[in-house]
Structure formats: C-alpha cells, structure tokens
Coordinates of C-alpha atoms in Angstrom, one line a residue:
Chain Z
M17 CA 83.9 148.8 101.0
T18 CA 80.9 147.1 100.0
T19 CA 80.0 144.1 97.7
S20 CA 76.9 142.3 96.6
P21 CA 77.0 138.5 96.1
P22 CA 79.0 137.3 93.1
G23 CA 76.9 136.6 90.3
G24 CA 76.7 134.7 86.8
S25 CA 76.5 131.4 86.3
K26 CA 79.6 129.9 88.3
P27 CA 78.6 129.2 91.8
P28 CA 80.2 131.4 94.4
F29 CA 81.1 128.6 96.7
E30 CA 83.7 126.0 95.9
R31 CA 83.9 122.9 97.9
K32 CA 86.9 122.1 99.5
I33 CA 86.1 118.5 101.3
L34 CA 83.4 116.3 101.2
A35 CA 82.9 114.0 103.5
D36 CA 80.1 110.7 102.8
Q37 CA 81.2 108.0 105.1
P38 CA 79.7 105.9 107.8
G39 CA 81.2 107.9 110.6
I40 CA 80.7 111.3 109.4
L41 CA 78.9 113.3 106.5
G42 CA 79.8 117.2 106.0
A43 CA 81.3 119.4 103.6
Q44 CA 83.7 122.3 103.5
W45 CA 83.2 125.3 101.3
W46 CA 84.9 128.3 100.3
Q47 CA 84.1 131.4 98.5
E48 CA 86.5 132.5 95.9
G49 CA 84.6 136.1 95.1
L50 CA 85.4 137.0 98.6
K51 CA 89.2 136.3 97.9
D52 CA 88.8 139.1 95.1
V53 CA 87.1 141.7 97.5
D54 CA 90.0 141.0 99.9
S55 CA 92.4 141.8 97.5
E56 CA 92.2 145.6 97.4
E57 CA 92.5 145.5 100.9
R58 CA 95.4 143.3 100.9
R59 CA 97.0 145.9 98.2
R60 CA 96.4 148.5 100.6
A61 CA 98.3 146.8 103.5
L62 CA 100.7 145.2 101.7
G63 CA 101.8 148.9 100.6
Q64 CA 101.8 150.0 104.4
L65 CA 104.0 147.0 105.3
L66 CA 106.3 147.7 102.9
V67 CA 107.3 150.8 104.7
A68 CA 108.2 149.1 107.5
G69 CA 109.6 145.9 105.3
G70 CA 112.9 146.8 106.7
I71 CA 112.5 146.8 110.4
V72 CA 110.8 143.8 110.1
T73 CA 113.2 142.0 108.3
A74 CA 116.0 143.1 110.3
A75 CA 114.3 142.3 113.8
V76 CA 113.4 138.9 113.0
A77 CA 115.5 138.0 110.0
V78 CA 112.4 136.7 107.7
P79 CA 112.9 137.2 104.1
V80 CA 110.8 140.2 102.5
A81 CA 108.7 138.1 100.4
V82 CA 107.2 136.3 103.3
V83 CA 106.7 139.5 105.2
S84 CA 105.0 140.6 102.4
A85 CA 102.6 138.1 102.1
M86 CA 101.3 138.7 105.6
N87 CA 98.1 140.4 106.2
D88 CA 95.9 141.3 109.6
G89 CA 96.0 138.1 111.7
D90 CA 97.7 136.3 109.0
E91 CA 98.8 132.6 110.1
T92 CA 102.3 132.3 108.5
R93 CA 105.5 130.2 109.5
R94 CA 108.3 131.8 110.7
P95 CA 111.9 130.0 111.4
A96 CA 111.6 128.7 114.8
M97 CA 114.6 130.4 116.3
A98 CA 113.6 133.9 115.1
I99 CA 110.3 133.3 116.6
Q100 CA 112.0 132.5 119.7
Q101 CA 114.2 135.7 119.5
Q102 CA 111.2 137.7 119.2
K103 CA 108.7 136.5 121.9
G104 CA 110.8 134.3 124.1
W105 CA 112.8 131.0 124.0
D106 CA 109.9 128.9 125.2
F107 CA 107.1 130.7 123.2
G108 CA 104.3 128.3 122.9
A109 CA 105.3 125.8 125.5
D110 CA 101.6 125.9 126.8
G111 CA 103.1 124.9 130.5
A112 CA 106.0 122.4 129.3
A113 CA 109.2 121.9 131.0
L114 CA 112.8 121.4 130.3
S115 CA 114.0 117.9 131.6
L116 CA 117.7 118.1 132.5
P117 CA 119.5 115.6 134.5
E118 CA 121.2 116.2 137.7
A119 CA 123.3 119.4 138.1
S120 CA 127.0 118.6 137.9
G121 CA 127.4 122.3 139.7
P122 CA 126.0 125.8 139.9
L123 CA 125.0 127.9 136.8
P124 CA 128.0 130.4 136.1
P125 CA 127.3 134.0 136.6
A126 CA 125.2 136.1 134.4
A127 CA 128.3 137.7 133.0
A128 CA 129.8 134.4 132.1
L129 CA 126.7 133.5 130.5
A130 CA 126.7 137.2 128.7
S131 CA 130.0 136.1 127.1
L132 CA 129.7 132.4 126.4
V133 CA 129.3 132.9 122.8
A134 CA 132.5 135.0 122.1
D135 CA 134.2 132.5 124.8
L136 CA 133.8 129.7 123.1
A137 CA 134.2 131.3 119.3
P138 CA 137.3 129.5 117.6
A139 CA 140.4 131.6 118.1
L140 CA 141.7 131.3 114.5
P141 CA 140.2 133.5 112.3
A142 CA 139.7 131.3 109.2
H143 CA 137.3 129.0 111.5
R144 CA 135.0 131.5 112.7
P145 CA 133.0 131.8 109.5
Y146 CA 131.9 128.1 110.3
Y147 CA 130.9 128.8 113.9
S148 CA 127.6 129.3 115.2
G149 CA 126.9 130.1 118.9
A150 CA 123.4 130.5 118.4
L151 CA 122.5 128.1 121.1
F152 CA 125.0 129.8 123.7
S153 CA 123.2 133.1 123.1
V154 CA 119.8 131.7 124.5
L155 CA 121.3 132.9 127.8
S156 CA 122.7 136.3 126.7
P157 CA 121.2 139.5 127.1
V158 CA 120.2 139.2 123.0
S159 CA 117.1 141.8 123.2
Q160 CA 115.6 144.1 125.8
D161 CA 112.1 142.9 124.8
R162 CA 109.9 141.8 128.1
D163 CA 108.9 138.4 126.8
V164 CA 112.7 137.7 125.7
V165 CA 113.9 138.9 129.2
A166 CA 111.3 137.0 131.1
G167 CA 112.1 133.9 129.3
Q168 CA 115.7 134.1 130.0
Q169 CA 114.7 134.6 133.8
R170 CA 113.0 131.4 133.6
L171 CA 115.5 129.3 131.7
A172 CA 118.2 130.7 134.4
T173 CA 115.9 129.1 137.3
V174 CA 115.8 125.7 135.3
M175 CA 119.3 125.3 133.5
H176 CA 122.2 124.4 135.0
P177 CA 125.4 122.6 133.8
I178 CA 125.2 118.4 133.7
E179 CA 127.5 115.7 133.3
T180 CA 126.1 112.4 132.4
A181 CA 127.9 109.0 132.1
S182 CA 127.7 109.0 128.5
M183 CA 129.2 112.6 128.5
R184 CA 132.5 111.0 130.5
E185 CA 132.6 107.9 127.8
A186 CA 132.4 110.9 125.0
Q187 CA 135.3 113.2 126.8
Q188 CA 137.4 110.0 127.1
R189 CA 137.2 108.5 123.8
G190 CA 137.8 111.9 122.6
T191 CA 141.1 112.0 124.6
A192 CA 141.6 108.7 123.2
L193 CA 141.3 109.7 119.7
A194 CA 142.7 113.0 120.1
G195 CA 146.2 110.8 121.1
L196 CA 146.3 109.2 118.0
L197 CA 146.4 112.2 116.0
T198 CA 149.5 113.8 117.6
N199 CA 151.7 113.6 114.3
I200 CA 148.6 114.6 111.9
S201 CA 149.3 116.9 109.2
P202 CA 147.5 120.6 109.2
G203 CA 145.1 119.3 106.4
L204 CA 142.9 117.5 108.6
A205 CA 139.6 118.3 109.8
L206 CA 137.1 116.4 112.3
I207 CA 133.5 116.6 112.0
V208 CA 132.2 115.2 115.9
D209 CA 128.6 114.1 114.9
L210 CA 126.9 112.6 117.9
P211 CA 124.1 114.0 120.3
G212 CA 124.7 117.2 121.2
L213 CA 126.0 116.6 125.1
D214 CA 128.3 113.6 124.0
A215 CA 129.4 115.5 121.1
V216 CA 130.3 118.7 123.5
A217 CA 131.9 116.1 125.7
F218 CA 133.8 114.3 123.0
A219 CA 135.3 117.9 121.7
A220 CA 136.4 118.7 125.5
G221 CA 138.5 115.4 125.2
T222 CA 139.9 116.5 121.8
C223 CA 140.5 120.3 122.7
A224 CA 144.0 120.2 123.8
L225 CA 145.2 119.6 120.1
L226 CA 141.9 120.7 118.0
E227 CA 140.0 123.4 117.7
P228 CA 136.3 123.2 118.2
V229 CA 134.0 124.9 116.0
F230 CA 130.5 124.5 117.7
A231 CA 127.7 124.6 115.2
F232 CA 124.9 124.8 117.1
D233 CA 122.0 126.8 115.2
N234 CA 119.4 126.7 117.0
W235 CA 117.5 127.5 120.8
P236 CA 116.2 125.2 122.9
H237 CA 112.3 124.6 123.5
P238 CA 110.4 122.8 125.9
R239 CA 108.7 121.2 123.3
G240 CA 111.8 121.1 121.1
V241 CA 112.1 118.2 118.5
V242 CA 116.0 118.6 119.1
P243 CA 117.0 118.6 123.0
S244 CA 119.9 121.3 122.5
H245 CA 119.1 122.2 126.1
L246 CA 121.3 118.9 127.1
A247 CA 124.0 120.1 124.6
L248 CA 123.8 123.7 126.4
A249 CA 124.2 122.2 129.6
A250 CA 127.0 120.2 128.3
V251 CA 128.9 123.3 127.4
L252 CA 128.2 125.1 130.6
H253 CA 129.8 122.0 132.4
H254 CA 132.6 121.9 129.8
R255 CA 132.8 126.1 129.9
E256 CA 136.1 126.6 131.8
R257 CA 138.1 123.6 130.0
L258 CA 137.2 124.8 126.9
M259 CA 138.5 128.2 127.3
A260 CA 141.6 127.1 129.0
A261 CA 142.5 124.9 126.3
A262 CA 142.3 127.7 123.6
P263 CA 145.4 129.7 124.5
A264 CA 147.4 126.4 125.2
R265 CA 147.0 125.3 121.5
R266 CA 150.2 125.7 119.3
G267 CA 150.0 126.9 115.8
S268 CA 147.4 126.5 113.8
P269 CA 145.4 123.3 115.4
P270 CA 143.3 121.7 112.9
P271 CA 139.3 122.3 113.4
V272 CA 136.9 119.4 114.8
F273 CA 133.5 120.6 113.6
V274 CA 130.9 119.8 116.5
L275 CA 127.4 119.2 115.6
D276 CA 124.3 117.5 117.5
R277 CA 123.4 114.8 115.7
N278 CA 119.6 115.2 117.1
R279 CA 119.4 118.6 115.0
L280 CA 117.4 116.0 112.5
A281 CA 115.5 114.5 115.0
A282 CA 112.3 112.7 113.9
F283 CA 109.5 115.9 113.8
T284 CA 106.6 113.3 114.1
D285 CA 103.6 115.7 115.7
P286 CA 103.3 119.4 114.3
R287 CA 100.7 119.5 117.3
A288 CA 102.6 119.1 120.2
Q289 CA 106.0 119.3 119.0
F290 CA 108.1 122.8 118.4
D291 CA 110.3 122.3 115.1
N292 CA 113.8 123.4 116.2
R293 CA 115.6 121.5 113.8
Y294 CA 118.3 123.0 111.8
L295 CA 121.0 122.0 109.3
A296 CA 124.5 121.1 109.8
R297 CA 127.2 124.2 109.4
V298 CA 130.2 122.9 107.6
P299 CA 132.4 124.2 105.0
G300 CA 132.0 124.1 101.2
T301 CA 134.4 122.3 99.1
A302 CA 136.2 125.5 98.6
G303 CA 135.6 126.7 102.0
L304 CA 137.9 123.4 102.8
K305 CA 140.4 124.0 100.6
A306 CA 140.8 127.8 101.4
L307 CA 141.4 126.1 105.0
G308 CA 143.9 123.7 103.7
I309 CA 142.2 120.3 104.3
D310 CA 142.8 117.7 102.2
T311 CA 141.1 114.9 104.9
V312 CA 137.9 114.8 106.7
L313 CA 137.2 112.3 109.7
Y314 CA 133.9 112.1 110.4
V315 CA 133.0 110.8 114.1
A316 CA 129.8 109.1 113.9
P317 CA 128.3 106.9 117.3
G318 CA 128.3 103.4 116.0
G319 CA 126.3 100.8 116.2
S320 CA 123.2 101.1 113.9
E321 CA 124.3 104.7 113.6
A322 CA 127.3 104.1 111.1
T323 CA 126.6 106.7 108.5
E324 CA 126.6 110.3 107.9
L325 CA 123.0 112.2 108.6
D326 CA 121.2 113.3 105.4
D327 CA 122.1 117.1 105.6
L328 CA 125.6 116.1 105.2
N329 CA 125.8 114.0 102.3
E330 CA 125.9 116.2 99.6
A331 CA 128.8 118.2 100.9
F332 CA 130.5 114.9 101.7
V333 CA 130.2 113.5 97.9
A334 CA 131.1 116.6 96.6
W335 CA 134.5 117.0 98.9
Q336 CA 135.5 113.4 97.5
A337 CA 134.5 114.5 94.1
A338 CA 137.0 117.6 94.7
G339 CA 139.7 115.1 95.8
I340 CA 139.4 115.2 99.9
T341 CA 139.5 112.2 101.4
V342 CA 136.4 111.8 103.6
Q343 CA 136.7 108.8 106.2
M344 CA 134.3 107.5 109.1
A345 CA 135.2 106.5 112.6
L346 CA 132.8 105.4 115.3
A347 CA 133.1 106.8 118.6
A348 CA 131.8 103.1 119.8
E349 CA 135.1 101.9 118.7
F350 CA 136.9 103.5 121.4
T351 CA 136.5 101.3 124.4
P352 CA 138.0 101.0 128.3
D353 CA 140.7 98.4 129.2
S354 CA 140.5 96.9 132.8
S355 CA 141.9 100.0 134.1
G356 CA 139.1 101.9 132.6
T357 CA 141.5 103.6 130.1
Y358 CA 140.1 104.1 126.5
Y359 CA 142.0 102.5 123.5
W360 CA 140.5 101.9 120.0
G361 CA 139.8 98.3 120.2
G362 CA 139.5 98.5 123.9
S363 CA 143.4 97.5 124.4
S364 CA 146.7 99.1 124.6
S365 CA 147.7 96.3 121.9
T366 CA 144.7 97.1 119.8
H367 CA 145.1 101.1 119.8
G368 CA 148.1 101.4 117.7
A369 CA 146.3 99.7 114.5
F370 CA 143.9 102.4 114.1
H371 CA 146.9 104.0 112.1
A372 CA 146.9 101.4 109.7
R373 CA 143.2 101.7 109.1
Y374 CA 143.7 105.6 109.1
P375 CA 146.9 106.1 107.5
F376 CA 146.7 109.8 107.2
T377 CA 146.9 109.7 110.7
H378 CA 150.9 108.9 110.5
G379 CA 151.3 106.7 113.6
F380 CA 153.5 104.0 114.5
V381 CA 151.4 101.2 114.5
G382 CA 154.4 98.8 115.5
A383 CA 152.9 95.4 116.6
A384 CA 149.6 96.3 117.3
T385 CA 147.0 94.0 116.4
N386 CA 143.9 94.6 114.2
P387 CA 141.3 94.1 116.7
P388 CA 138.5 91.9 115.2
G389 CA 135.1 92.9 114.3
I390 CA 135.8 96.7 114.4
G391 CA 137.9 99.1 112.3
G392 CA 135.8 97.9 109.1
V393 CA 134.1 101.4 108.6
A394 CA 137.4 102.8 107.9
Q395 CA 136.5 101.7 104.1
W396 CA 133.3 103.4 104.1
R397 CA 133.5 106.3 101.7
P398 CA 130.2 108.5 100.8
A399 CA 128.2 107.8 98.0
P400 CA 125.4 110.1 96.8
R401 CA 121.9 109.0 98.2
T402 CA 118.3 111.2 98.0
T403 CA 117.8 113.0 101.0
Q404 CA 115.2 115.8 101.6
F405 CA 118.1 118.2 101.8
H406 CA 119.7 120.0 98.8
R407 CA 123.1 121.7 99.4
S408 CA 124.4 124.5 97.6
V409 CA 128.4 123.3 96.8
A410 CA 128.9 126.5 95.5
D411 CA 128.6 128.1 99.2
P412 CA 131.6 128.5 100.9
V413 CA 129.9 128.6 104.3
I414 CA 126.7 126.9 104.8
A415 CA 124.9 124.6 102.7
G416 CA 121.5 123.5 102.4
G417 CA 118.0 123.6 101.5
A418 CA 115.7 122.0 103.1
A419 CA 111.6 121.4 102.8
A420 CA 110.0 125.0 102.8
D421 CA 108.7 124.3 106.3
F422 CA 111.6 122.8 107.8
G423 CA 112.7 124.4 111.4
T424 CA 110.0 126.7 110.9
M425 CA 106.7 127.1 113.0
P426 CA 103.1 128.5 112.7
V427 CA 102.5 131.6 114.0
V428 CA 99.7 134.6 114.1
V429 CA 101.4 137.7 112.7
A430 CA 99.7 141.2 112.9
S431 CA 100.5 143.3 109.7
S432 CA 103.2 144.8 111.5
G433 CA 104.8 141.7 111.3
L434 CA 104.9 140.9 114.6
V435 CA 104.3 137.7 116.5
M436 CA 101.1 137.8 118.2
A437 CA 100.0 134.2 119.0
A438 CA 101.6 130.6 118.2
A439 CA 99.5 128.6 116.2
Y440 CA 100.7 125.1 116.6
G441 CA 99.5 122.9 119.5
H442 CA 95.9 124.4 119.6
R443 CA 94.5 121.2 119.1
Y444 CA 95.9 120.1 122.6
R445 CA 93.3 123.2 124.2
S446 CA 90.0 122.7 124.6
R447 CA 87.8 124.3 122.1
S448 CA 87.3 128.1 122.2
S449 CA 84.3 128.2 123.9
W450 CA 86.4 126.6 126.6
F451 CA 88.7 129.6 126.3
R452 CA 85.6 132.0 126.6
F453 CA 84.5 130.0 129.7
H454 CA 88.1 130.1 131.4
F455 CA 89.7 133.1 130.2
H456 CA 87.2 135.8 129.8
G457 CA 85.0 134.8 133.1
G458 CA 82.5 132.4 132.0
Chain E
M1 CA 94.4 134.2 107.3
R2 CA 92.9 137.9 106.6
A3 CA 90.6 139.8 108.9
S4 CA 88.0 137.3 109.9
S5 CA 85.7 136.2 112.4
Y6 CA 84.0 132.6 113.2
F7 CA 81.0 131.3 114.4
S8 CA 80.7 127.8 115.7
M9 CA 77.9 125.7 117.1
Q10 CA 77.7 121.9 118.0
V11 CA 74.7 120.4 119.4
A12 CA 74.2 116.5 120.3
C13 CA 71.1 114.9 121.1
P14 CA 69.8 111.5 121.4
T15 CA 68.2 109.9 118.4
F16 CA 66.9 106.4 117.6
D17 CA 66.3 104.4 114.6
G18 CA 63.7 106.0 112.2
D19 CA 64.1 109.2 114.3
P20 CA 62.3 112.0 112.5
L21 CA 65.0 114.2 113.5
L22 CA 67.7 112.3 112.4
G23 CA 66.3 112.2 109.0
S24 CA 65.5 116.0 108.9
L25 CA 69.2 116.7 109.6
R26 CA 70.4 114.1 107.2
T27 CA 68.5 115.2 104.5
L28 CA 69.5 118.7 104.9
V29 CA 73.3 118.3 105.6
E30 CA 73.2 116.2 102.3
R31 CA 71.6 118.9 100.6
A32 CA 74.2 121.1 102.2
T33 CA 76.9 119.2 100.8
R34 CA 76.0 120.0 97.4
A35 CA 74.7 123.9 97.9
A36 CA 77.3 126.0 96.4
R37 CA 74.8 129.2 95.7
M38 CA 73.6 131.3 98.3
P39 CA 70.3 131.0 98.1
E40 CA 70.6 127.2 98.7
K41 CA 72.8 127.7 101.3
R42 CA 70.3 130.1 102.8
Q43 CA 67.2 127.4 102.7
V44 CA 69.2 124.6 103.7
Y45 CA 70.6 126.8 107.1
A46 CA 67.0 128.2 107.6
G47 CA 65.9 124.7 107.6
I48 CA 68.5 123.5 109.9
A49 CA 67.4 126.1 112.5
D50 CA 63.9 125.1 112.0
V51 CA 64.5 121.7 112.9
L52 CA 66.5 122.0 115.7
L53 CA 64.5 124.8 117.3
Q54 CA 61.5 122.3 117.1
N55 CA 63.9 119.8 118.8
L56 CA 65.8 122.4 120.8
E57 CA 64.2 120.1 124.2
R58 CA 65.8 116.9 123.1
V59 CA 69.5 119.1 122.7
E60 CA 71.5 117.8 125.8
Y61 CA 75.1 118.9 125.1
G62 CA 76.0 121.3 122.9
I63 CA 78.9 124.8 122.5
W64 CA 78.7 127.6 120.7
D65 CA 81.2 130.6 119.8
Y66 CA 82.4 133.7 118.2
W67 CA 85.4 135.0 118.2
N68 CA 86.8 137.8 115.8
E69 CA 90.2 138.4 117.8
P70 CA 92.7 137.7 115.1
G71 CA 95.2 135.5 117.4
K72 CA 92.0 133.0 117.9
V73 CA 90.0 132.7 114.8
A74 CA 92.4 130.8 112.6
A75 CA 93.2 128.0 114.8
G76 CA 89.5 127.9 116.6
Y77 CA 88.2 127.6 112.8
Q78 CA 90.7 125.2 111.7
D79 CA 89.8 122.7 115.1
W80 CA 86.1 122.4 113.4
V81 CA 87.4 121.8 110.3
D82 CA 89.2 119.1 111.6
G83 CA 86.5 117.6 112.8
L84 CA 85.0 117.3 109.4
E85 CA 88.3 115.3 108.7
G86 CA 86.7 112.4 110.6
K87 CA 89.8 112.7 113.4
E88 CA 86.6 112.4 115.9
A89 CA 84.1 110.5 114.3
P90 CA 82.9 107.7 116.3
R91 CA 83.6 103.7 115.2
E92 CA 81.5 101.7 117.4
A93 CA 78.1 100.7 117.4
A94 CA 75.9 101.6 121.0
P95 CA 75.5 98.9 123.3
P96 CA 72.1 97.4 123.2
G97 CA 69.6 99.9 125.3
A98 CA 72.3 102.8 125.3
P99 CA 71.1 106.1 123.7
A100 CA 73.0 106.7 120.5
Y101 CA 73.9 110.6 120.1
T102 CA 73.6 112.6 116.7
L103 CA 76.1 115.5 116.5
F104 CA 75.2 118.3 114.3
T105 CA 78.4 120.9 113.6
T106 CA 78.7 124.2 111.9
A107 CA 81.2 126.7 111.6
L108 CA 81.5 129.7 109.4
L109 CA 84.7 131.7 108.8
M110 CA 82.9 135.2 107.9
K111 CA 84.5 138.9 106.6
K112 CA 85.1 140.7 109.9
G113 CA 83.1 143.9 109.8
S114 CA 80.7 142.7 107.4
N115 CA 77.0 142.9 108.1
T116 CA 77.2 138.8 108.6
D117 CA 79.8 139.1 111.1
T118 CA 78.1 142.0 113.0
R119 CA 74.9 140.5 113.3
M120 CA 76.3 137.1 114.5
Q121 CA 78.7 139.0 116.8
A122 CA 75.4 141.0 118.5
V123 CA 73.5 137.6 118.7
C124 CA 76.2 136.0 120.5
N125 CA 76.6 139.0 122.7
V126 CA 75.3 137.1 126.0
S127 CA 76.2 137.3 129.4
D128 CA 78.5 134.7 131.0
G129 CA 75.6 133.4 133.2
K130 CA 73.6 132.6 130.2
L131 CA 76.1 131.0 127.8
W132 CA 74.6 127.5 127.9
R133 CA 70.8 128.2 128.7
R134 CA 68.6 126.7 126.1
K135 CA 66.9 129.9 125.2
T136 CA 70.8 131.2 124.0
F137 CA 70.7 128.4 121.6
R138 CA 67.4 129.3 121.0
R139 CA 68.3 132.8 120.2
I140 CA 71.3 132.1 118.0
L141 CA 69.2 129.6 116.1
S142 CA 66.5 132.0 115.3
D143 CA 67.8 135.5 114.9
G144 CA 71.4 134.1 113.5
V145 CA 72.0 130.9 111.8
R146 CA 68.6 131.1 110.4
N147 CA 69.1 134.5 108.9
L148 CA 72.5 134.0 107.8
N149 CA 73.7 136.4 104.7
F150 CA 76.3 134.0 103.0
A151 CA 77.7 136.7 100.9
F152 CA 80.4 137.3 103.6
V153 CA 81.1 134.4 104.6
R154 CA 84.9 133.2 103.7
D155 CA 84.6 129.6 104.3
E156 CA 82.0 127.1 105.7
V157 CA 81.9 123.8 107.1
I158 CA 79.0 121.5 107.9
Y159 CA 78.8 118.0 109.3
L160 CA 76.7 115.3 111.0
Y161 CA 77.8 112.2 112.7
P162 CA 77.7 109.6 112.9
N163 CA 76.0 108.8 109.6
D164 CA 75.3 105.6 110.3
P165 CA 74.0 103.7 112.9
A166 CA 76.9 101.5 113.1
F167 CA 78.6 104.4 114.3
A168 CA 77.1 105.3 117.4
V169 CA 78.1 107.6 119.6
T170 CA 76.7 106.7 123.3
E171 CA 76.9 109.3 126.0
G172 CA 79.8 107.6 127.8
H173 CA 81.9 108.2 124.3
L174 CA 80.6 111.8 124.4
L175 CA 82.0 112.5 128.3
N176 CA 84.7 110.2 128.3
S177 CA 86.4 109.6 125.2
G178 CA 88.4 112.8 125.5
H179 CA 87.2 113.8 121.8
F180 CA 84.4 116.4 123.2
P181 CA 85.9 117.7 126.7
Y182 CA 84.7 121.0 125.4
L183 CA 80.7 120.2 125.4
R184 CA 78.7 121.5 127.8
K185 CA 75.5 120.3 129.2
V186 CA 72.5 122.9 127.9
E187 CA 70.7 124.4 131.2
D188 CA 67.4 124.7 130.9
D189 CA 65.7 128.1 131.1

C-alpha cells in the first residue's frame, strides 16, 4: 500500500503536548492521516482475527470486543489472571520474588496441590456458586503451556505452608465466635473480611460449625498489589483441618464467605505493581434469599478498619433494603483472658453479652456483663455511599463493576491475541539502547 | 499500537550562556513546537541535524536507537514521551564553575515498512562495536535525520532541556542522578 502526504489546508500533524517551561521546551505531535491509512489494514486484520476469535476468547476469557480491537503489536489491557494463566503466574516479575514467613511445614505433595480446588469446594451444592478457588489453582496443572508449567515449578520451590502469630490469633477468634453461634438459626451467613492469611485462619476456627466458602479470585504475583500468596500459604497450612471438618459438619451448615481484605489494596505505582486486585464474590439479594438467609454477620478486623469495603457497600445496602439483617462484629473484640482463651470482651464473664448485642444468635446472656468500650459496632447498619464500584444487585452470583482498568494489566499482544510482552514496568528498565547493548551483544 | 517502528536520539553537550549552539537549538526546537506541516518539519529537522553535525565534537554523551519489534516499540517510544512530561527535567542551577549540559531529544514513531522506516533502519544498521562512535552519530544525523520523510511518521516527540539556565544539568546530575543511566559516552573515532 502506498500513500502520499495528506494535503489540503488542514495540517497533517496535530500537537498532543506542548511543554514550554524553564525546565523543558518541546512538543509531541501525531499524524491523523496515518490513522486513515491504517484503517484498511486494520479491517483486514480484524477479519482474520474474528475467524480465530472463538479460540482466543476461550483460551484467555477476554471479551470479543477487547480482542477485536487488537492489531499486530497492539498494547492493550487484559485481566491480570488471564495474563498469568496464559504466560505464567509471575509473568513480568522482572526478577522480583515472593516474600513468605517461615514455613510451618512442607509443601503438600503434587497430587494434593492438584486437587486443592476441589478439596476446598463447599460440600453443599447451594454454596458452590459463590466459591472461587482460583487462587488454589495456581499450583494445579491448569495448562500444558511451557511458560505456565515452568512458572508453577518455580512457585513450588518457594511456596510453603505458613502459620503466623496473627493467624493463630485469628483462628482462636474464629473458634470463640463459633462457640457463640451454636444455637443459631439456619438463616445466618457470616462474611469474614480479614487480611487473607487471617481470614483463612479465622475460617479454620469456625469450620467445625460453618462451611467455609472461599472467594479468592486471583493469582499471586511477586509484584502483586494483593499479597494473595500469603492466603494461599495459610490455606496450605489449614488444608487438612478444613478438609476433615467438612464431612463432620451436621445438616446444612451456614456459610462463612471468606474474603481477603487486601483484594482492594492500594494500587499506587502502575510502573512497578501488578494489578491482581479483584472484587468480592458474594450472593446477590435473590441469591441470599434462595439460601434462606435472613441475617448476615460481617466480621471486620476492628480498630480503624470497622467498616465494609467499598465493593460490598451496594450489596449490603440492597440486602438491608430487602429485609435482610446486616450486622458487623469485630475480630479485634475477641481477646484472650489470662489463660490465653479467647472471649468476646476478653473474659468468660463478658462472653455471653455478645448475645445481647447480637440477638439473632439466640444465646444465653445470663449474668454476663457488657464489656466497656466494645460492642458498639453492633449498632452499625450499612448506609449507601459513593464508591468506585457499581454492583448489579440483580446478579444472583457476583456483583460488581469497577473502573475499566481495575484488575487488568497492559500487555503487548500479537494479532492472534497471544500475549507477547508485559507492557508495565518498562520504565524501570534502562532505555532501549541499553537493551540492545546487553541483549544483542553490544 | 499498529505495526510501527521507532527511532530515537538524545545527545548531551556542555553549553554556556550565550552559546550559539544553545541559541540555535532553542530556536529550532521552538519552531518544532509549531511545525504542523511536513515541509516545516523537514526543514526543522534538517536544521537540527546541521547544527548538531557542526558541533558534534562537543557532544559528550548520547544515545540513539531503532526498534521495529512489536514487543519493544510501544514501551520504548513511551519512555521518550514520558521524558517530555518533565519527569527528568532538572530543577537546580549549576554550581558556579561547573559546566551545564544541554540535552536534545527526538523520537519518531514510524509506519513499519514505509520508506521512512526502511531508511532509518538502514542508517541504524551499525555493528555493535561502533554503536557509540562519533562517526555513527554523524552518519545517522546526516543520512537519516537530515533527510526524514514525515509522510510515514505517526508520532513525533522533540524536546530540549533545560530551557532556562536556572535549570541546569550538571555532569554529576547526568552521571549520578539515576535519570540518565542509559546515556553512553560518545567515543572518538
């Protein structure tokens, strides 16, 4: 194809940026005419791409609208986990490594890792739509792709079970709360929204009575915004306990939806961070009612974190409007007595007062004294507020919309839709001639 | 980004108040900030090439590059665009007696396979041992930059800094600030 310089009175170049400051003088220009030249090529490429579109979308779960906008060597954005599933969990890590606390034991055998997603799935079919074991699949053979397999082998060399002091504390807090729920009606659901590793441990503390429904919907990454490898390592520690509890639970145990509170962690440096953030997966109003749930107890950490995260606000407000009771409890209000046993209010004499604050627990208050300074959060009720997230309350499974870039990363893709290169973090590397010098024998 | 290639060049040389080189470059880059038509652009770039060729012995540090691999073009070109946003602009005056450096930068995003691209690709086809020789810069400026065909330039960025003596770049800033780790010492022929 040939073209001649665009003519006419309109200049072919348009200025995008003008810098005229003491520090710098310059401009950036672009030529709109070349965009038109390319449109025919673009249409041809698009026609070829659509032939293979089904394969592309099936392989990486990218909407056709996104794929069809690609062109040879295009820079575009892809869901972070889709990139990792195609190119390996640590794609673009650029030498960064995971940081894990000391191991609490050996990594389970490969067969156990391969079945982790299934092993930790809820036993009750009604709970399964809200389960996401995506995080647990990072150590499973999800692909035969060489990059992915090699990545999993690298991960297996650094991943191990952990049990931190905060996990031990969280587990005992979970056990203490579960002890207060022995007389609950079947209409209760818990949402545990703590930092990933503590959320796992808290759920492990409740798992004899309630059914954990994990909603860990990402993969870890060495530069990840969400340190989900910690939640994975905690799951590896509690795996056997969680699996053993399932068949021992009686009847239809209430669900405890387990969320990683770091899922919305601050994404502050697009040049260095991998945006593996994700939204909470909780039932919509219809979904909750279908489960027979009329009361939701939301467990937040406490202290300065005594509110629901932004991605839950619309759901909570909608549930409440539909007549579902939504209350909050704070994990930090379960503290040890002198013997090290955890109680609400830190004493066996205050523990029963929990029932007075949370009447749906139907427990015996007796002579329990209301502990000073805690329990006030029981009066909290969700109130609508403006957030960056919009949640479709009609959706019975997931909810949630976010900014278009949320949980995505820029990549360079070929016309086939395959990811060719990470397009983030390049500003941390030296300039291109430096690449040439080092990588091309300069 | 559609099938593209990019060429970039940055050169640094010590300048002084009233330096004709600095005055010429400032005039040409100021014209470049207003040049929206191809003949104007060609004249400006030819003028810049001439000024730099006349003063090439004064150029102490530089970098140039050409890439047409899809995985490198977008990121590489964006690096130079980011430079225009002032992220690397110096903010301090040079200490008394210390030479102040002026940096001229240009980067061009070209239609891959066009005659503009193939010319620059040919000009930049330099053996590894000669990448940073002064005569290599001379060849690129005289055969490439001086004869650019802007018909196939999709995007162009050009800048000069500092634009004021109060924002001087010292050699220490060049070498130690971490902003210019890619700059190479230009080797005499």
